[in-house]
Coordinates of C-alpha atoms in Angstrom, one line a residue:
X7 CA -190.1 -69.9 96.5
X8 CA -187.2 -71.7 96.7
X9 CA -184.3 -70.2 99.7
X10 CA -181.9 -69.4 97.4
X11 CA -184.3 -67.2 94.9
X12 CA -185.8 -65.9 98.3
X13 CA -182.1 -64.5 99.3
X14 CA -181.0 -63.5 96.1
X15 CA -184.6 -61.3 95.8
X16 CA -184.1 -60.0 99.6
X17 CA -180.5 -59.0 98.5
X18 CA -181.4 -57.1 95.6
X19 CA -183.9 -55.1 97.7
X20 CA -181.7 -54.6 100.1
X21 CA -179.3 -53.3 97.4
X22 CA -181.9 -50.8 95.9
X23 CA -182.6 -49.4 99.5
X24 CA -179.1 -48.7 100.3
X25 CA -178.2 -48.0 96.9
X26 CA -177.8 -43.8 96.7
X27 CA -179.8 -41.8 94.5
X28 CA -177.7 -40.4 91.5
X29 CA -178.2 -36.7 91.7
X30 CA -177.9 -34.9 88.4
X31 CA -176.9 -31.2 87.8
X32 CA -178.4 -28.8 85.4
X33 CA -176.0 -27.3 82.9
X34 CA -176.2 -26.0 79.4
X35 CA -175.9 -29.6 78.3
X36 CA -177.5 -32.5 79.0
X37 CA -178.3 -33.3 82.7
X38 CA -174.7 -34.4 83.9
X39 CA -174.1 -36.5 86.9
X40 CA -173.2 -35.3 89.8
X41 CA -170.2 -37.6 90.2
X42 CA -168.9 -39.0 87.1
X43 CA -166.2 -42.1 86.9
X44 CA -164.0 -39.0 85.6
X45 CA -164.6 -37.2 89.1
X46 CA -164.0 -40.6 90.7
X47 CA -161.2 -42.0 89.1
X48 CA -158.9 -38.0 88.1
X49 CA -160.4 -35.5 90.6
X50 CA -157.1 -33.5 92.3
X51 CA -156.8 -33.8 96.3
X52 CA -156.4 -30.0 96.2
X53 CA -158.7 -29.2 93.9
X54 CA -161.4 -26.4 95.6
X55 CA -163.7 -27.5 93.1
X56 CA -163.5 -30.8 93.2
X57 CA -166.9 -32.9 93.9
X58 CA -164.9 -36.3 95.3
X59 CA -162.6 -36.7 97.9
X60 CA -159.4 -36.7 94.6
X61 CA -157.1 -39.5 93.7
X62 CA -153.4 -38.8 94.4
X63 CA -150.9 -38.9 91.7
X64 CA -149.4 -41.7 92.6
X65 CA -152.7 -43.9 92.4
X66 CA -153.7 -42.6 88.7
X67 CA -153.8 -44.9 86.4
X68 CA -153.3 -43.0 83.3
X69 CA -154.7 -44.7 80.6
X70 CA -158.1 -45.6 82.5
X71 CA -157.8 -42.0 83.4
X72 CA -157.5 -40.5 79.8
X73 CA -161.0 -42.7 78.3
X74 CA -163.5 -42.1 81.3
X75 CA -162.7 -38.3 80.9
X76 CA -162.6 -37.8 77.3
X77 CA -165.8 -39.5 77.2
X78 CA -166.7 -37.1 80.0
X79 CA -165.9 -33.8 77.8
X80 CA -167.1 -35.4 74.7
X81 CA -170.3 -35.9 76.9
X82 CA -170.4 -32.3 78.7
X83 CA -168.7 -30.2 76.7
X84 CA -169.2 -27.0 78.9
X85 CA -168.5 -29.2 82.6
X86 CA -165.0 -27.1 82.8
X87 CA -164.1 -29.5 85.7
X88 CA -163.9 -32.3 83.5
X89 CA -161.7 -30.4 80.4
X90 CA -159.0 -29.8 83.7
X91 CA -159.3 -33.3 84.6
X92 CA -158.5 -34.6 81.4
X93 CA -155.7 -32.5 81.3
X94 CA -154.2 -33.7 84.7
X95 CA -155.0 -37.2 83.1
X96 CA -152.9 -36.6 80.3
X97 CA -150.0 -35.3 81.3
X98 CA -149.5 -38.5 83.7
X99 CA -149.9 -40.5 80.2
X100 CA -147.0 -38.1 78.9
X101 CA -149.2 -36.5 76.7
X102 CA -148.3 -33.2 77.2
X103 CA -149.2 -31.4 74.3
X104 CA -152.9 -32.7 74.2
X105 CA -152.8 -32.0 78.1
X106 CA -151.3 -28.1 77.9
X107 CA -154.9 -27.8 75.3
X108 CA -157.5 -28.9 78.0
X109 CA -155.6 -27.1 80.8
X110 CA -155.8 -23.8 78.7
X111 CA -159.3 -24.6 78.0
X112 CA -160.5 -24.9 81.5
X113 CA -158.0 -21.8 82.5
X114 CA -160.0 -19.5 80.0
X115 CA -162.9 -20.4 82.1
X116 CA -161.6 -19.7 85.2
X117 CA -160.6 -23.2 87.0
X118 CA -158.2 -21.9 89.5
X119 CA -156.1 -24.7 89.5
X120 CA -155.9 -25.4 85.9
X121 CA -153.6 -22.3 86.3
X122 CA -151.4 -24.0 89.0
X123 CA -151.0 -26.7 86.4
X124 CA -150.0 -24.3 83.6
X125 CA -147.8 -22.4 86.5
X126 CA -146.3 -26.1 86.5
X127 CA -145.7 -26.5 83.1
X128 CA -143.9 -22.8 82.3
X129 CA -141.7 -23.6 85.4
X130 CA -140.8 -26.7 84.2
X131 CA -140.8 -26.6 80.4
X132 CA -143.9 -29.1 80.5
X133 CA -144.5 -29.4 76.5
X134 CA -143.7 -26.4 76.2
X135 CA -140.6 -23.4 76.3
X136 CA -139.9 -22.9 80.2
X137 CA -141.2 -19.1 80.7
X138 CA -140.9 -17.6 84.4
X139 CA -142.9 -14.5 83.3
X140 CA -145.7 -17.0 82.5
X141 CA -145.1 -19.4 85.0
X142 CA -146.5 -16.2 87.6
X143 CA -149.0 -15.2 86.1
X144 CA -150.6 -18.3 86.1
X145 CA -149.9 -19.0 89.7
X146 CA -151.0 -15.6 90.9
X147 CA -154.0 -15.9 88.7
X148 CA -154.3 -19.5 90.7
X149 CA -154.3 -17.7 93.9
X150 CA -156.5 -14.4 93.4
X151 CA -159.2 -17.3 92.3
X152 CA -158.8 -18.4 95.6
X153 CA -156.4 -21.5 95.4
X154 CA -154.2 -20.8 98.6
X155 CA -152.1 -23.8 97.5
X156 CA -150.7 -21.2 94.1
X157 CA -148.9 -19.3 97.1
X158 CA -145.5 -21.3 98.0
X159 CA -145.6 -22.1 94.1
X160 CA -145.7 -18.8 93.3
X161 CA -142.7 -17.7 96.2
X162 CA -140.5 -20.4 94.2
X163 CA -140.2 -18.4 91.1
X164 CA -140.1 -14.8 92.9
X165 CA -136.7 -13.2 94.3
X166 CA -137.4 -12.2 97.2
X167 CA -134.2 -9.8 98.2
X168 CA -135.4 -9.5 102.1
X169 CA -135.5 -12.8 102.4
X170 CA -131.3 -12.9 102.1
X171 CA -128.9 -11.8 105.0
X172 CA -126.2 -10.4 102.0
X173 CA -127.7 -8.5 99.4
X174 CA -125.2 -10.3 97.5
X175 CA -127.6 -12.7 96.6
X176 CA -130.1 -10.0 94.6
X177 CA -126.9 -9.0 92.5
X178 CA -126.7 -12.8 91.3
X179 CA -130.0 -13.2 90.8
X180 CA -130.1 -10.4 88.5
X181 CA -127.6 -11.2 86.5
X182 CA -124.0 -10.0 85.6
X183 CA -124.9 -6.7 85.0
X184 CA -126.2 -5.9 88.4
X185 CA -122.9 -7.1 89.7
X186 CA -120.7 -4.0 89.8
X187 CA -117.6 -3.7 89.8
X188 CA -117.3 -2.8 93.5
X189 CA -118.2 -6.6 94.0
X190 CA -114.8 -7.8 92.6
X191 CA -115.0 -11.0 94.4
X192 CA -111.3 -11.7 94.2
X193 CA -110.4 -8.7 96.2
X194 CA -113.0 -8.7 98.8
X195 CA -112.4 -11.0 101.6
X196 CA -115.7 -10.8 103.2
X197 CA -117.4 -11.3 99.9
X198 CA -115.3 -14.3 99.0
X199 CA -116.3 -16.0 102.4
X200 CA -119.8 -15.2 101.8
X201 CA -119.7 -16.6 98.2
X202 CA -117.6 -19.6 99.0
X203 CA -120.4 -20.7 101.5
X204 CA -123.4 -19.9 99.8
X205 CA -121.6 -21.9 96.4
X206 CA -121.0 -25.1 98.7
X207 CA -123.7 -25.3 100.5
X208 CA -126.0 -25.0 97.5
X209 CA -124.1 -27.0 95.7
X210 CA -124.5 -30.0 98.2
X211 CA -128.6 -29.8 98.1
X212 CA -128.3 -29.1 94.2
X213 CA -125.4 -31.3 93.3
X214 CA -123.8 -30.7 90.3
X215 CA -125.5 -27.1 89.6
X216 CA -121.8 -25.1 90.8
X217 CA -119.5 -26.1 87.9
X218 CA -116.3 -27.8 89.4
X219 CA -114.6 -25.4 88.3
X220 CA -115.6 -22.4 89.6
X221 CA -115.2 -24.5 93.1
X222 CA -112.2 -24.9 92.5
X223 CA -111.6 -21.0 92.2
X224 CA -113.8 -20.1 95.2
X225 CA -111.7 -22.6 97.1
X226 CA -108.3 -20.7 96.2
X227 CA -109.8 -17.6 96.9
X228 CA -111.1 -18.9 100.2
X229 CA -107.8 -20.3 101.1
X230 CA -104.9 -18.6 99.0
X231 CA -106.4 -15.3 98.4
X232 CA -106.7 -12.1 100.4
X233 CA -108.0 -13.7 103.4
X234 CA -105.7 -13.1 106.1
X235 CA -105.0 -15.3 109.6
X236 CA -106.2 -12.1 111.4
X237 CA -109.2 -11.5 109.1
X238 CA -110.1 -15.5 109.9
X239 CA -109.8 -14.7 113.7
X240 CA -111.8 -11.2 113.8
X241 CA -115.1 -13.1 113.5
X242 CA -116.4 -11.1 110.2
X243 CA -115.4 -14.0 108.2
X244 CA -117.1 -16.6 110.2
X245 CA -119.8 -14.3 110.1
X246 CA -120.3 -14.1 106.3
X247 CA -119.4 -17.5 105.8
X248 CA -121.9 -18.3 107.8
X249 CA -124.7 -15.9 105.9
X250 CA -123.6 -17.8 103.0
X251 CA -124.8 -21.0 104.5
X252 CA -128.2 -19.6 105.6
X253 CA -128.7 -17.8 102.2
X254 CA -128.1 -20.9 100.4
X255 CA -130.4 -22.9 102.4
X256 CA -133.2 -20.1 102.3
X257 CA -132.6 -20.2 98.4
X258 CA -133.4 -24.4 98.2
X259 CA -136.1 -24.1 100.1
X260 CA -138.1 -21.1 98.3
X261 CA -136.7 -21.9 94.8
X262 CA -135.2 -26.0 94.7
X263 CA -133.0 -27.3 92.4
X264 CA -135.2 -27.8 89.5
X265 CA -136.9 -25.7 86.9
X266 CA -136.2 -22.2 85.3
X267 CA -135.6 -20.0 88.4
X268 CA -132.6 -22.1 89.8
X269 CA -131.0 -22.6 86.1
X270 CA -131.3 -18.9 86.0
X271 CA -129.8 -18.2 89.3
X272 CA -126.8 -20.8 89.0
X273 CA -126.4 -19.9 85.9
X274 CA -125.7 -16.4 86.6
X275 CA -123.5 -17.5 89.3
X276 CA -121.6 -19.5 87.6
X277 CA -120.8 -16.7 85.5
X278 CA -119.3 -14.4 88.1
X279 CA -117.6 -17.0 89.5
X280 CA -116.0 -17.7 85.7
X281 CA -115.3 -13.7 85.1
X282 CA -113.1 -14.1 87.8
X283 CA -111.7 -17.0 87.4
X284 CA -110.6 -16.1 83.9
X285 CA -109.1 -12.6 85.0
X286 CA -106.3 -14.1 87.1

């Protein structure tokens, strides 16, 4: 035998003995593989139920993506892994619509973190109307299946009042009508330095979400309003200036700038700060 058909042989039985046997699970379908190019090439990092060590979203490649797993659900029907993967696949070729389908699909069967995805999505406004009611179901639904990843997630689009030095910040959050009159921010020194902070501060991490106008005001009434020299000296304004600045940092780092819950919030700042502003 010639060397070069003797190698070529030796290599392809050295092949077949490293090669590793394809294992194949039994479902109500046809035997499915074990790992499928759709596990390979989609599976999430964070996925609990994932079969291969997942592919970050930065290294999908969408359209590649989309084919190996539609063939995958078009093959197994019932493998509810593949219907989420598909899903994940989708959205990262901006097809959100066709995405939000096989997410649902594979959350009616109880794939934890097809919920964290539809969390995403109703937090967002992902293809669909941004819904903060929905948006926790889903990620509490994400955790109780066991998905410890759902918890932050699920924190971001919660007020949590003891989490606030001022209660001041509970008040906002809920909205005009919670705000009493007894929180007539243009008469309350304390209230103006605590509100003046917590305004700025946010406003640096979430630029732009503090209309300049209502700076504007917050900066009179910092500077030209009740706040006397001997009020700035007594240390209570230091001290609720400086509660505003922790308040507004705890607030960026549960909720961030993005999504329903801080549109909400601002939003509803940005109205008291207006009420005011148009009173004087």
């Amino acid at each position: 035998m010639p060397l070069s058909r003797a190698l070529l042989a030796g290599c392809c039985l050295l092949a077949g003995a490293l090669a590793p046997a394809v294992v194949w699970a039994q479902t109500s379908d046809a035997d499915v593989p074990l790992l499928h190019d759709c596990d390979f090439l989609v599976s999430h990092p964070d996925d609990p139920d994932r079969i291969s060590p997942g592919v970050p979203d930065a290294d999908l490649v969408p359209l590649l993506a989309v084919t190996v797993c539609e063939n995958a659900v078009a093959e197994y029907p019932s493998v509810v892994r593949f219907s989420f993967q598909l899903g994940r696949a989708l959205f990262a070729a901006g097809r959100e619509e066709e995405a939000l389908a096989q997410l649902s699909a594979a959350a009616k069967q109880d794939y934890a973190i097809a919920h964290l995805f539809l969390g995403d999505a109703y937090r967002f406004g992902l293809g669909l109307e941004a819904d903060l009611m929905q948006a926790r179901q889903h990620y509490q639904t994400a955790l109780d299946s066991g998905f410890e990843g759902a918890a932050p997630l699920l924190a971001a689009v919660t007020f949590d009042a003891d989490a606030f030095l001022i209660p001041m910040a509970a008040g906002i959050n809920n909205g005009i009508s919670e705000l009493s009159t007894s929180l007539d921010l243009s008469t309350q020194p304390l209230l103006i330095a605590y509100v003046y902070s917590f305004a700025v501060a946010a406003n640096s991490e979430c630029r732009g979400r503090v209309r300049p106008a209502n700076l504007m005001r917050l900066l009179e009434l910092r500077f030209k309003g009740p706040v006397t020299p001997e009020m700035e000296s007594g240390g209570d304004i230091q001290i609720y200036s400086s509660a505003g600045d922790y308040d507004a940092a705890t607030f960026v780092a549960r909720h961030g700038c993005d999504g329903a819950f801080p549109e909400t919030f601002f939003e509803n700042l940005n109205r008291y700060v207006a009420l005011h502003r148009s009173s004087q």
